[in-house]
């Protein structure tokens, strides 16, 4: 990285270092070690069985589908899928963890290495992954409904999770959020997680530290359970500022787990952070090593959809799109399909890309809808793009047509153009007449142009477009006007 680029990333002279741990709840029908259901929103303690409650004499049995999901993620991230991995007991004591330990993976995880690549603006970034390991979720302590007491809901206990751990490769909150969004896209794309952040299906913990450039890594603080991209950015930005202020005031940063309060916009320490030794990991005697045959990996691979990065590469090759466009259009399978239909039907791939990333996305964002709810079909958009390409309507007029289509004023593009009188003027005789009239009425401006003042030309083009009520072809108006002025 150049010195100039490095300097631009510094915050008050400090380099920010961020690593992520993400818990993705796996989209299985039952829990990781029991047959209890995983559906969200049931009455407390109605979806917890004897295994989840850790009653004496119960034994965990591995959920095959959870392992298949881990394999899918490993394949999607270019990771090594361990032929043999080991489950361990991670000991800690909370009321919502009946066993007094969580079954997780420690020394030998099922998914090892890999990477996530994404764009930050138009710059490509890559974050390296350390691992993704299978584990069970804990239950939930409920404090709101009990005066002076806490309730325990064990419905979530034993829900299968993949914990995805990165190297400390991110250098800003914007980069961290872009990584989290890309990972969220991947897990939902391949169907291993529903990605519902409000329900806790996709929860991120950010490890944040700061240091002077070239110095060893600083002491990190872990911000737990970030369940929205907006709060993620706010929490990391606050934590960065807080740590720098502490160091500048002469204090040392203490390793800790912190929570973000969206109401105050601040992080606050929850507990001093434990090290791995504090959890007293040891292999779970009730679970044999998890062995994954190569044939199983091949079977899962054969069932995988085209991945976002593969699809983006194909869009670049097949449609000549810039890499940035292709990456943006593969935000979801639905958006990619919408683009491909519009591009093929119109023969205008780059224009289709521009309209989907611009006009279509802007309208969807304003209405807080996703591409699956778009009221204008891809074929209808294609028909509109054809009318721009053949000069029937200008780009500005096309936006008015889109307004009408979006509002449900019909889906026939030509009928809307006709009804609203938006057809572009292609009669060169009529255009020349308008230009002659504008030049005659604005002689001083004509003289200014001929005296070398280019601004006068733009003003005259504006007057021509106004006189034509926006129906003149802008390029044609430019060409004819310049020809007449220079004649």
Tab-separated table of C-alpha atoms in Angstrom:
chain	number	residue	atom	x	y	z
A	1	UNK	CA	0.000	0.000	0.000
A	2	UNK	CA	1.337	3.475	-0.904
A	3	UNK	CA	2.247	5.898	1.901
A	4	UNK	CA	-0.427	8.315	0.664
A	5	UNK	CA	-3.094	5.585	0.730
A	6	UNK	CA	-1.952	4.442	4.174
A	7	UNK	CA	-2.111	8.010	5.531
A	8	UNK	CA	-5.656	8.449	4.224
A	9	UNK	CA	-6.804	5.453	6.311
A	10	UNK	CA	-5.366	6.772	9.590
A	11	UNK	CA	-7.687	8.158	12.269
A	12	UNK	CA	-5.947	10.929	14.255
A	13	UNK	CA	-2.621	9.297	13.387
A	14	UNK	CA	-3.715	5.777	14.423
A	15	UNK	CA	-4.229	2.706	12.276
A	16	UNK	CA	-7.490	0.847	12.952
A	17	UNK	CA	-7.400	-2.967	13.033
A	18	UNK	CA	-10.661	-4.949	12.888
A	19	UNK	CA	-11.405	-8.668	12.875
A	20	UNK	CA	-14.844	-10.299	12.827
A	21	UNK	CA	-16.538	-13.299	14.383
A	22	UNK	CA	-19.928	-13.959	12.833
A	23	UNK	CA	-22.529	-16.415	14.106
A	24	UNK	CA	-24.700	-17.676	11.254
A	25	UNK	CA	-27.688	-19.709	12.416
A	26	UNK	CA	-28.009	-22.675	10.082
A	27	UNK	CA	-31.256	-23.213	8.184
A	28	UNK	CA	-32.018	-26.689	9.520
A	29	UNK	CA	-35.382	-27.999	10.679
A	30	UNK	CA	-33.985	-29.394	13.931
A	31	UNK	CA	-31.198	-28.605	16.370
A	32	UNK	CA	-27.571	-29.602	15.999
A	33	UNK	CA	-27.592	-32.435	18.557
A	34	UNK	CA	-31.314	-33.130	19.076
A	35	UNK	CA	-34.558	-33.437	17.132
A	36	UNK	CA	-36.179	-30.386	18.732
A	37	UNK	CA	-37.439	-27.829	16.158
A	38	UNK	CA	-35.631	-24.527	15.456
A	39	UNK	CA	-38.571	-22.324	14.337
A	40	UNK	CA	-38.398	-18.732	15.625
A	41	UNK	CA	-41.031	-17.113	17.838
A	42	UNK	CA	-42.546	-20.090	19.710
A	43	UNK	CA	-43.701	-19.750	23.328
A	44	UNK	CA	-40.746	-19.966	25.762
A	45	UNK	CA	-39.468	-23.476	26.481
A	46	UNK	CA	-41.846	-25.217	24.066
A	47	UNK	CA	-39.053	-26.200	21.643
A	48	UNK	CA	-36.497	-27.626	24.065
A	49	UNK	CA	-36.191	-31.377	24.586
A	50	UNK	CA	-34.344	-33.473	27.175
A	51	UNK	CA	-31.039	-33.154	25.272
A	52	UNK	CA	-31.317	-29.336	25.163
A	53	UNK	CA	-32.143	-29.276	28.873
A	54	UNK	CA	-29.055	-31.438	29.601
A	55	UNK	CA	-31.072	-33.940	31.622
A	56	UNK	CA	-29.032	-36.869	33.028
A	57	UNK	CA	-28.576	-39.793	30.653
A	58	UNK	CA	-29.060	-37.797	27.424
A	59	UNK	CA	-26.530	-37.967	24.600
A	60	UNK	CA	-25.978	-35.591	21.659
A	61	UNK	CA	-26.395	-36.946	18.099
A	62	UNK	CA	-24.955	-34.955	15.174
A	63	UNK	CA	-27.374	-33.305	12.699
A	64	UNK	CA	-26.217	-34.356	9.199
A	65	UNK	CA	-27.813	-31.335	7.494
A	66	UNK	CA	-25.842	-28.936	9.702
A	67	UNK	CA	-22.621	-30.580	8.488
A	68	UNK	CA	-23.823	-30.324	4.864
A	69	UNK	CA	-24.360	-26.578	5.391
A	70	UNK	CA	-20.822	-26.245	6.772
A	71	UNK	CA	-19.502	-27.992	3.655
A	72	UNK	CA	-21.511	-25.636	1.427
A	73	UNK	CA	-20.055	-22.596	3.156
A	74	UNK	CA	-16.523	-23.986	2.907
A	75	UNK	CA	-16.964	-24.554	-0.830
A	76	UNK	CA	-18.402	-21.051	-1.306
A	77	UNK	CA	-15.466	-19.402	0.504
A	78	UNK	CA	-12.680	-21.443	-1.106
A	79	UNK	CA	-11.811	-23.019	2.252
A	80	UNK	CA	-10.290	-26.383	3.145
A	81	UNK	CA	-12.932	-28.777	4.446
A	82	UNK	CA	-11.338	-30.966	7.094
A	83	UNK	CA	-11.703	-34.693	6.500
A	84	UNK	CA	-11.771	-35.074	10.281
A	85	UNK	CA	-12.720	-32.438	12.863
A	86	UNK	CA	-13.277	-32.597	16.606
A	87	UNK	CA	-15.968	-31.277	18.960
A	88	UNK	CA	-14.910	-29.789	22.286
A	89	UNK	CA	-16.592	-28.659	25.471
A	90	UNK	CA	-16.240	-24.926	26.088
A	91	UNK	CA	-16.882	-24.441	29.793
A	92	UNK	CA	-18.650	-21.381	31.139
A	93	UNK	CA	-21.529	-20.878	33.487
A	94	UNK	CA	-24.652	-18.958	32.561
A	95	UNK	CA	-28.239	-19.719	33.591
A	96	UNK	CA	-29.224	-20.142	29.921
A	97	UNK	CA	-26.550	-22.843	29.355
A	98	UNK	CA	-27.947	-25.843	31.265
A	99	UNK	CA	-24.935	-28.140	30.753
A	100	UNK	CA	-22.448	-25.572	32.074
A	101	UNK	CA	-20.593	-25.918	28.795
A	102	UNK	CA	-21.190	-25.291	25.097
A	103	UNK	CA	-20.358	-27.929	22.484
A	104	UNK	CA	-18.129	-26.219	19.940
A	105	UNK	CA	-14.983	-26.887	17.899
A	106	UNK	CA	-11.593	-25.629	18.994
A	107	UNK	CA	-8.314	-27.108	17.745
A	108	UNK	CA	-9.604	-28.789	14.570
A	109	UNK	CA	-12.569	-26.938	12.990
A	110	UNK	CA	-14.559	-28.313	10.059
A	111	UNK	CA	-13.874	-25.333	7.723
A	112	UNK	CA	-10.339	-23.940	7.580
A	113	UNK	CA	-9.041	-20.837	5.764
A	114	UNK	CA	-10.757	-19.250	2.772
A	115	UNK	CA	-11.509	-15.626	1.942
A	116	UNK	CA	-14.244	-13.093	1.236
A	117	UNK	CA	-13.725	-10.518	-1.543
A	118	UNK	CA	-15.865	-7.420	-2.050
A	119	UNK	CA	-15.798	-3.859	-3.374
A	120	UNK	CA	-15.433	-0.773	-1.224
A	121	UNK	CA	-16.403	1.938	-3.692
A	122	UNK	CA	-14.579	0.767	-6.811
A	123	UNK	CA	-11.644	-0.758	-4.889
A	124	UNK	CA	-11.532	-4.534	-4.497
A	125	UNK	CA	-10.783	-5.799	-0.979
A	126	UNK	CA	-10.134	-9.310	0.321
A	127	UNK	CA	-10.489	-10.492	3.928
A	128	UNK	CA	-8.808	-13.766	4.877
A	129	UNK	CA	-10.698	-16.254	7.017
A	130	UNK	CA	-9.156	-18.263	9.830
A	131	UNK	CA	-11.927	-20.831	10.219
A	132	UNK	CA	-15.623	-21.581	10.426
A	133	UNK	CA	-16.606	-24.026	13.122
A	134	UNK	CA	-19.825	-25.762	14.097
A	135	UNK	CA	-21.313	-25.161	17.529
A	136	UNK	CA	-24.590	-25.001	19.435
A	137	UNK	CA	-26.296	-21.787	20.505
A	138	UNK	CA	-27.132	-21.050	24.142
A	139	UNK	CA	-30.610	-20.305	25.464
A	140	UNK	CA	-31.769	-16.800	26.289
A	141	UNK	CA	-32.138	-14.900	29.562
A	142	UNK	CA	-35.251	-12.690	29.687
A	143	UNK	CA	-35.073	-9.658	31.965
A	144	UNK	CA	-37.891	-7.365	30.807
A	145	UNK	CA	-40.957	-9.290	31.983
A	146	UNK	CA	-39.833	-10.257	35.466
A	147	UNK	CA	-39.499	-7.648	38.235
A	148	UNK	CA	-36.286	-8.315	40.124
A	149	UNK	CA	-35.874	-11.692	38.453
A	150	UNK	CA	-34.824	-13.202	35.128
A	151	UNK	CA	-36.626	-15.810	33.041
A	152	UNK	CA	-34.870	-18.503	31.019
A	153	UNK	CA	-36.058	-19.502	27.532
A	154	UNK	CA	-34.265	-22.615	26.239
A	155	UNK	CA	-35.947	-22.681	22.812
A	156	UNK	CA	-32.704	-21.412	21.226
A	157	UNK	CA	-30.458	-23.828	23.166
A	158	UNK	CA	-28.851	-26.266	20.734
A	159	UNK	CA	-29.692	-24.299	17.573
A	160	UNK	CA	-26.900	-25.027	15.050
A	161	UNK	CA	-24.429	-22.222	14.377
A	162	UNK	CA	-21.407	-21.692	12.191
A	163	UNK	CA	-18.967	-19.253	13.756
A	164	UNK	CA	-16.973	-17.607	10.948
A	165	UNK	CA	-13.714	-16.019	12.125
A	166	UNK	CA	-11.547	-13.608	10.094
A	167	UNK	CA	-7.957	-12.498	10.289
A	168	UNK	CA	-7.623	-8.867	11.559
A	169	UNK	CA	-7.565	-7.613	7.946
A	170	UNK	CA	-10.016	-4.694	8.002
A	171	UNK	CA	-8.831	-1.109	8.461
A	172	UNK	CA	-12.034	0.966	8.739
A	173	UNK	CA	-15.647	0.671	9.822
A	174	UNK	CA	-16.722	1.067	6.169
A	175	UNK	CA	-14.562	-1.917	5.187
A	176	UNK	CA	-15.931	-3.971	8.097
A	177	UNK	CA	-19.546	-3.264	7.118
A	178	UNK	CA	-18.801	-4.069	3.448
A	179	UNK	CA	-17.288	-7.405	4.544
A	180	UNK	CA	-20.305	-8.211	6.743
A	181	UNK	CA	-22.707	-7.395	3.888
A	182	UNK	CA	-20.779	-9.625	1.477
A	183	UNK	CA	-20.702	-12.529	3.947
A	184	UNK	CA	-24.439	-12.034	4.591
A	185	UNK	CA	-25.028	-12.189	0.827
A	186	UNK	CA	-23.054	-15.430	0.505
A	187	UNK	CA	-24.743	-17.337	3.369
A	188	UNK	CA	-28.224	-16.382	2.148
A	189	UNK	CA	-27.339	-17.010	-1.529
A	190	UNK	CA	-26.255	-20.606	-0.861
A	191	UNK	CA	-29.182	-21.182	1.531
A	192	UNK	CA	-27.274	-22.080	4.702
A	193	UNK	CA	-28.768	-19.182	6.739
A	194	UNK	CA	-31.886	-17.035	6.342
A	195	UNK	CA	-29.814	-13.957	7.284
A	196	UNK	CA	-32.555	-12.438	9.448
A	197	UNK	CA	-30.584	-10.042	11.656
A	198	UNK	CA	-33.596	-8.895	13.693
A	199	UNK	CA	-34.252	-12.493	14.786
A	200	UNK	CA	-30.561	-13.074	15.548
A	201	UNK	CA	-29.918	-15.490	12.669
A	202	UNK	CA	-26.857	-13.475	11.597
A	203	UNK	CA	-24.979	-11.850	14.484
A	204	UNK	CA	-21.587	-10.195	14.255
A	205	UNK	CA	-18.926	-9.545	16.899
A	206	UNK	CA	-16.252	-6.989	15.951
A	207	UNK	CA	-12.773	-7.105	17.508
A	208	UNK	CA	-11.446	-3.537	17.376
A	209	UNK	CA	-7.998	-2.187	18.252
A	210	UNK	CA	-5.859	0.794	17.263
A	211	UNK	CA	-2.100	1.279	16.948
A	212	UNK	CA	0.455	3.700	15.626
A	213	UNK	CA	1.553	2.696	12.078
A	214	UNK	CA	4.230	0.001	12.264
A	215	UNK	CA	3.607	-0.748	15.944
A	216	UNK	CA	2.538	-4.212	17.227
A	217	UNK	CA	-1.199	-4.957	17.328
A	218	UNK	CA	-3.017	-3.034	20.056
A	219	UNK	CA	-5.224	-4.561	22.754
A	220	UNK	CA	-8.591	-5.426	21.247
A	221	UNK	CA	-12.089	-4.971	22.622
A	222	UNK	CA	-14.877	-7.175	21.288
A	223	UNK	CA	-18.212	-5.524	20.445
A	224	UNK	CA	-20.822	-8.281	20.828
A	225	UNK	CA	-24.061	-9.055	18.982
A	226	UNK	CA	-24.180	-6.374	16.293
A	227	UNK	CA	-27.439	-7.172	14.514
A	228	UNK	CA	-27.753	-4.338	11.979
A	229	UNK	CA	-25.289	-2.882	9.490
A	230	UNK	CA	-26.169	0.655	10.602
A	231	UNK	CA	-25.431	-0.064	14.283
A	232	UNK	CA	-22.310	-1.985	13.273
A	233	UNK	CA	-20.804	1.124	11.682
A	234	UNK	CA	-21.858	3.387	14.568
A	235	UNK	CA	-20.490	0.990	17.201
A	236	UNK	CA	-17.112	0.535	15.509
A	237	UNK	CA	-16.713	4.283	14.880
A	238	UNK	CA	-17.489	5.061	18.531
A	239	UNK	CA	-15.125	2.353	19.787
A	240	UNK	CA	-12.285	3.672	17.588
A	241	UNK	CA	-12.730	7.212	18.924
A	242	UNK	CA	-12.977	5.964	22.528
A	243	UNK	CA	-9.806	3.868	22.309
A	244	UNK	CA	-7.798	6.714	20.746
A	245	UNK	CA	-8.986	9.139	23.451
A	246	UNK	CA	-8.025	6.653	26.186
A	247	UNK	CA	-4.520	6.182	24.760
A	248	UNK	CA	-4.050	9.925	24.200
A	249	UNK	CA	-5.084	10.541	27.829
A	250	UNK	CA	-2.386	8.119	29.017
A	251	UNK	CA	-4.580	5.103	29.838
A	252	UNK	CA	-3.999	1.520	28.705
A	253	UNK	CA	-6.716	-0.363	26.841
A	254	UNK	CA	-7.951	-3.386	28.802
A	255	UNK	CA	-9.135	-6.406	26.834
A	256	UNK	CA	-12.903	-6.589	27.307
A	257	UNK	CA	-16.248	-7.580	25.847
A	258	UNK	CA	-18.496	-4.560	25.217
A	259	UNK	CA	-22.068	-3.954	24.120
A	260	UNK	CA	-23.330	-1.165	21.861
A	261	UNK	CA	-26.283	0.923	23.037
A	262	UNK	CA	-28.100	2.341	19.961
A	263	UNK	CA	-29.962	4.873	22.146
A	264	UNK	CA	-26.772	6.557	23.370
A	265	UNK	CA	-24.545	5.600	20.417
A	266	UNK	CA	-21.915	4.361	22.893
A	267	UNK	CA	-20.228	1.075	23.778
A	268	UNK	CA	-19.989	-0.077	27.409
A	269	UNK	CA	-17.932	-2.848	28.986
A	270	UNK	CA	-19.882	-6.027	29.802
A	271	UNK	CA	-17.034	-8.121	31.212
A	272	UNK	CA	-13.270	-8.463	31.001
A	273	UNK	CA	-12.532	-10.772	28.105
A	274	UNK	CA	-11.669	-14.399	28.732
A	275	UNK	CA	-8.828	-16.169	26.952
A	276	UNK	CA	-9.168	-19.668	25.504
A	277	UNK	CA	-7.515	-21.091	28.644
A	278	UNK	CA	-10.380	-19.730	30.770
A	279	UNK	CA	-12.858	-21.880	28.846
A	280	UNK	CA	-10.940	-25.092	29.689
A	281	UNK	CA	-11.596	-26.651	26.289
A	282	UNK	CA	-11.298	-30.428	26.060
A	283	UNK	CA	-12.614	-32.966	23.489
A	284	UNK	CA	-16.257	-33.904	24.071
A	285	UNK	CA	-16.275	-37.568	25.168
A	286	UNK	CA	-19.878	-38.037	23.948
A	287	UNK	CA	-19.129	-37.110	20.317
A	288	UNK	CA	-16.720	-39.042	18.081
A	289	UNK	CA	-14.593	-37.086	15.552
A	290	UNK	CA	-16.625	-35.746	12.624
A	291	UNK	CA	-15.435	-37.557	9.479
A	292	UNK	CA	-16.364	-36.091	6.081
A	293	UNK	CA	-15.774	-38.337	3.063
A	294	UNK	CA	-14.514	-36.733	-0.161
A	295	UNK	CA	-17.527	-38.227	-1.959
A	296	UNK	CA	-19.845	-36.252	0.351
A	297	UNK	CA	-18.030	-32.997	-0.453
A	298	UNK	CA	-18.370	-33.792	-4.187
A	299	UNK	CA	-22.076	-34.527	-3.737
A	300	UNK	CA	-22.652	-31.169	-1.973
A	301	UNK	CA	-20.550	-29.379	-4.613
A	302	UNK	CA	-22.742	-30.785	-7.396
A	303	UNK	CA	-25.844	-29.298	-5.733
A	304	UNK	CA	-24.336	-25.802	-5.269
A	305	UNK	CA	-25.827	-22.846	-7.179
A	306	UNK	CA	-23.620	-20.565	-9.282
A	307	UNK	CA	-21.868	-18.457	-6.643
A	308	UNK	CA	-22.007	-14.640	-6.648
A	309	UNK	CA	-18.335	-14.194	-7.601
A	310	UNK	CA	-18.604	-16.825	-10.371
A	311	UNK	CA	-21.755	-15.184	-11.689
A	312	UNK	CA	-20.081	-11.752	-11.569
A	313	UNK	CA	-17.156	-13.095	-13.632
A	314	UNK	CA	-19.616	-14.553	-16.146
A	315	UNK	CA	-21.505	-11.239	-16.436
A	316	UNK	CA	-18.205	-9.461	-17.165
A	317	UNK	CA	-17.357	-12.010	-19.880
A	318	UNK	CA	-20.815	-12.437	-21.407
A	319	UNK	CA	-22.051	-8.830	-21.318
A	320	UNK	CA	-18.848	-6.776	-21.244
A	321	UNK	CA	-19.818	-5.201	-17.894
A	322	UNK	CA	-17.276	-3.504	-15.618
A	323	UNK	CA	-16.413	-5.672	-12.596
A	324	UNK	CA	-18.047	-3.141	-10.260
A	325	UNK	CA	-21.373	-3.410	-12.135
A	326	UNK	CA	-21.235	-7.212	-12.148
A	327	UNK	CA	-20.551	-7.345	-8.394
A	328	UNK	CA	-23.401	-4.921	-7.641
A	329	UNK	CA	-25.865	-6.842	-9.823
A	330	UNK	CA	-25.098	-10.097	-8.008
A	331	UNK	CA	-26.361	-8.822	-4.646
A	332	UNK	CA	-29.048	-11.490	-4.841
A	333	UNK	CA	-30.115	-14.217	-7.288
A	334	UNK	CA	-33.303	-12.223	-7.966
A	335	UNK	CA	-31.394	-9.070	-8.967
A	336	UNK	CA	-29.026	-11.037	-11.212
A	337	UNK	CA	-31.959	-12.768	-12.915
A	338	UNK	CA	-33.747	-9.414	-13.403
A	339	UNK	CA	-30.638	-7.967	-15.056
A	340	UNK	CA	-30.067	-10.956	-17.346
A	341	UNK	CA	-33.677	-10.947	-18.555
A	342	UNK	CA	-33.583	-7.182	-19.253
A	343	UNK	CA	-30.154	-7.345	-20.926
A	344	UNK	CA	-31.078	-10.258	-23.233
A	345	UNK	CA	-34.495	-8.861	-24.186
A	346	UNK	CA	-33.193	-5.345	-24.898
A	347	UNK	CA	-29.741	-6.113	-26.285
A	348	UNK	CA	-28.529	-3.184	-24.132
A	349	UNK	CA	-26.535	-4.795	-21.305
A	350	UNK	CA	-24.685	-1.707	-20.040
A	351	UNK	CA	-27.819	0.433	-20.210
A	352	UNK	CA	-29.753	-2.279	-18.335
A	353	UNK	CA	-27.035	-2.339	-15.683
A	354	UNK	CA	-27.101	1.463	-15.313
A	355	UNK	CA	-30.883	1.556	-14.987
A	356	UNK	CA	-31.076	-1.302	-12.473
A	357	UNK	CA	-28.269	0.131	-10.306
A	358	UNK	CA	-29.686	3.652	-10.697
A	359	UNK	CA	-33.385	4.267	-11.335
A	360	UNK	CA	-34.722	0.864	-10.239
A	361	UNK	CA	-32.581	0.588	-7.076
A	362	UNK	CA	-33.279	4.193	-6.081
A	363	UNK	CA	-37.021	3.660	-6.248
A	364	UNK	CA	-36.824	0.344	-4.362
A	365	UNK	CA	-34.670	1.923	-1.640
A	366	UNK	CA	-37.084	4.844	-1.253
A	367	UNK	CA	-39.941	2.403	-0.726
A	368	UNK	CA	-37.817	-0.001	1.391
A	369	UNK	CA	-38.548	-2.879	-0.991
A	370	UNK	CA	-36.282	-5.495	-2.511
A	371	UNK	CA	-35.967	-6.539	-6.148
A	372	UNK	CA	-38.514	-9.355	-5.693
A	373	UNK	CA	-41.168	-6.642	-5.147
A	374	UNK	CA	-40.296	-4.520	-8.202
A	375	UNK	CA	-43.543	-3.406	-9.913
A	376	UNK	CA	-41.956	-3.134	-13.398
A	377	UNK	CA	-41.037	-6.481	-14.959
A	378	UNK	CA	-37.627	-7.053	-16.532
A	379	UNK	CA	-39.285	-7.454	-19.958
A	380	UNK	CA	-41.058	-4.093	-19.554
A	381	UNK	CA	-37.770	-2.425	-18.583
A	382	UNK	CA	-36.205	-4.015	-21.683
A	383	UNK	CA	-38.931	-2.517	-23.888
A	384	UNK	CA	-38.188	0.925	-22.404
A	385	UNK	CA	-34.439	0.522	-22.953
A	386	UNK	CA	-35.096	-0.334	-26.609
A	387	UNK	CA	-37.014	2.930	-27.004
A	388	UNK	CA	-34.079	4.884	-25.563
A	389	UNK	CA	-31.653	3.053	-27.847
A	390	UNK	CA	-33.675	3.664	-31.027
A	391	UNK	CA	-34.171	7.336	-30.201
A	392	UNK	CA	-37.934	7.173	-29.582
A	393	UNK	CA	-37.483	8.785	-26.145
A	394	UNK	CA	-34.669	10.678	-24.453
A	395	UNK	CA	-33.182	9.414	-21.206
A	396	UNK	CA	-35.073	12.085	-19.257
A	397	UNK	CA	-38.368	11.214	-20.948
A	398	UNK	CA	-37.692	7.543	-20.208
A	399	UNK	CA	-37.545	8.395	-16.493
A	400	UNK	CA	-41.031	9.904	-16.795
A	401	UNK	CA	-42.202	6.705	-18.524
A	402	UNK	CA	-40.702	4.698	-15.639
A	403	UNK	CA	-42.571	6.886	-13.137
A	404	UNK	CA	-45.844	5.982	-14.872
A	405	UNK	CA	-44.995	2.284	-15.125
A	406	UNK	CA	-43.957	2.225	-11.455
A	407	UNK	CA	-47.213	3.889	-10.420
A	408	UNK	CA	-49.202	1.200	-12.248
A	409	UNK	CA	-50.373	3.377	-15.144
A	410	UNK	CA	-50.110	0.404	-17.522
A	411	UNK	CA	-47.251	-1.868	-18.555
A	412	UNK	CA	-47.221	-1.093	-22.293
A	413	UNK	CA	-44.215	1.170	-22.818
A	414	UNK	CA	-45.292	2.477	-26.250
A	415	UNK	CA	-48.805	3.266	-24.984
A	416	UNK	CA	-47.388	5.267	-22.039
A	417	UNK	CA	-45.008	7.182	-24.352
A	418	UNK	CA	-47.923	8.002	-26.676
A	419	UNK	CA	-50.340	8.941	-23.880
A	420	UNK	CA	-47.862	11.315	-22.260
A	421	UNK	CA	-46.585	12.787	-25.521
A	422	UNK	CA	-42.986	11.917	-24.713
A	423	UNK	CA	-41.881	10.782	-28.167
A	424	UNK	CA	-38.601	12.406	-29.137
A	425	UNK	CA	-38.575	14.762	-32.136
A	426	UNK	CA	-36.725	13.057	-34.966
A	427	UNK	CA	-37.965	15.368	-37.743
A	428	UNK	CA	-34.780	17.210	-38.719
A	429	UNK	CA	-36.780	19.904	-40.574
A	430	UNK	CA	-38.833	20.752	-37.467
A	431	UNK	CA	-35.694	20.780	-35.323
A	432	UNK	CA	-33.868	23.122	-37.744
A	433	UNK	CA	-36.848	25.503	-37.645
A	434	UNK	CA	-36.713	25.620	-33.816
A	435	UNK	CA	-32.932	26.205	-33.848
A	436	UNK	CA	-33.284	29.021	-36.408
A	437	UNK	CA	-35.921	30.695	-34.218
A	438	UNK	CA	-33.790	30.355	-31.058
A	439	UNK	CA	-30.717	31.802	-32.840
A	440	UNK	CA	-32.736	34.709	-34.236
A	441	UNK	CA	-34.198	35.513	-30.807
A	442	UNK	CA	-30.826	35.307	-29.041
A	443	UNK	CA	-28.405	37.061	-31.382
A	444	UNK	CA	-26.122	38.383	-28.571
A	445	UNK	CA	-25.629	34.810	-27.316
A	446	UNK	CA	-24.796	33.645	-30.859
A	447	UNK	CA	-22.161	36.394	-31.091
A	448	UNK	CA	-20.693	35.358	-27.708
A	449	UNK	CA	-20.261	31.795	-28.967
A	450	UNK	CA	-18.641	32.981	-32.178
A	451	UNK	CA	-16.317	35.111	-30.047
A	452	UNK	CA	-15.088	31.918	-28.364
A	453	UNK	CA	-17.302	31.688	-25.268
A	454	UNK	CA	-18.322	28.021	-24.996
A	455	UNK	CA	-20.777	28.666	-22.146
A	456	UNK	CA	-23.050	30.409	-24.631
A	457	UNK	CA	-23.373	27.161	-26.600
A	458	UNK	CA	-24.709	25.231	-23.577
A	459	UNK	CA	-27.192	28.026	-22.904
A	460	UNK	CA	-28.412	27.892	-26.519
A	461	UNK	CA	-28.797	24.079	-26.350
A	462	UNK	CA	-30.912	24.565	-23.213
A	463	UNK	CA	-33.135	27.064	-25.026
A	464	UNK	CA	-33.546	24.670	-27.987
A	465	UNK	CA	-34.554	21.817	-25.639
A	466	UNK	CA	-36.994	24.138	-23.850
A	467	UNK	CA	-38.527	25.320	-27.136
A	468	UNK	CA	-38.981	21.687	-28.217
A	469	UNK	CA	-40.605	20.906	-24.828
A	470	UNK	CA	-37.819	18.392	-24.209
A	471	UNK	CA	-38.685	16.365	-27.292
A	472	UNK	CA	-35.609	17.195	-29.351
A	473	UNK	CA	-32.935	14.529	-29.483
A	474	UNK	CA	-30.184	16.156	-27.352
A	475	UNK	CA	-27.307	14.815	-29.490
A	476	UNK	CA	-29.044	15.817	-32.708
A	477	UNK	CA	-29.807	19.266	-31.273
A	478	UNK	CA	-26.132	19.663	-30.325
A	479	UNK	CA	-24.906	18.620	-33.755
A	480	UNK	CA	-27.343	20.747	-35.804
A	481	UNK	CA	-26.906	23.828	-33.594
A	482	UNK	CA	-23.085	23.636	-33.764
A	483	UNK	CA	-23.254	23.166	-37.548
A	484	UNK	CA	-25.461	26.243	-37.942
A	485	UNK	CA	-23.339	28.383	-35.561
A	486	UNK	CA	-20.165	27.504	-37.415
A	487	UNK	CA	-21.762	27.844	-40.856
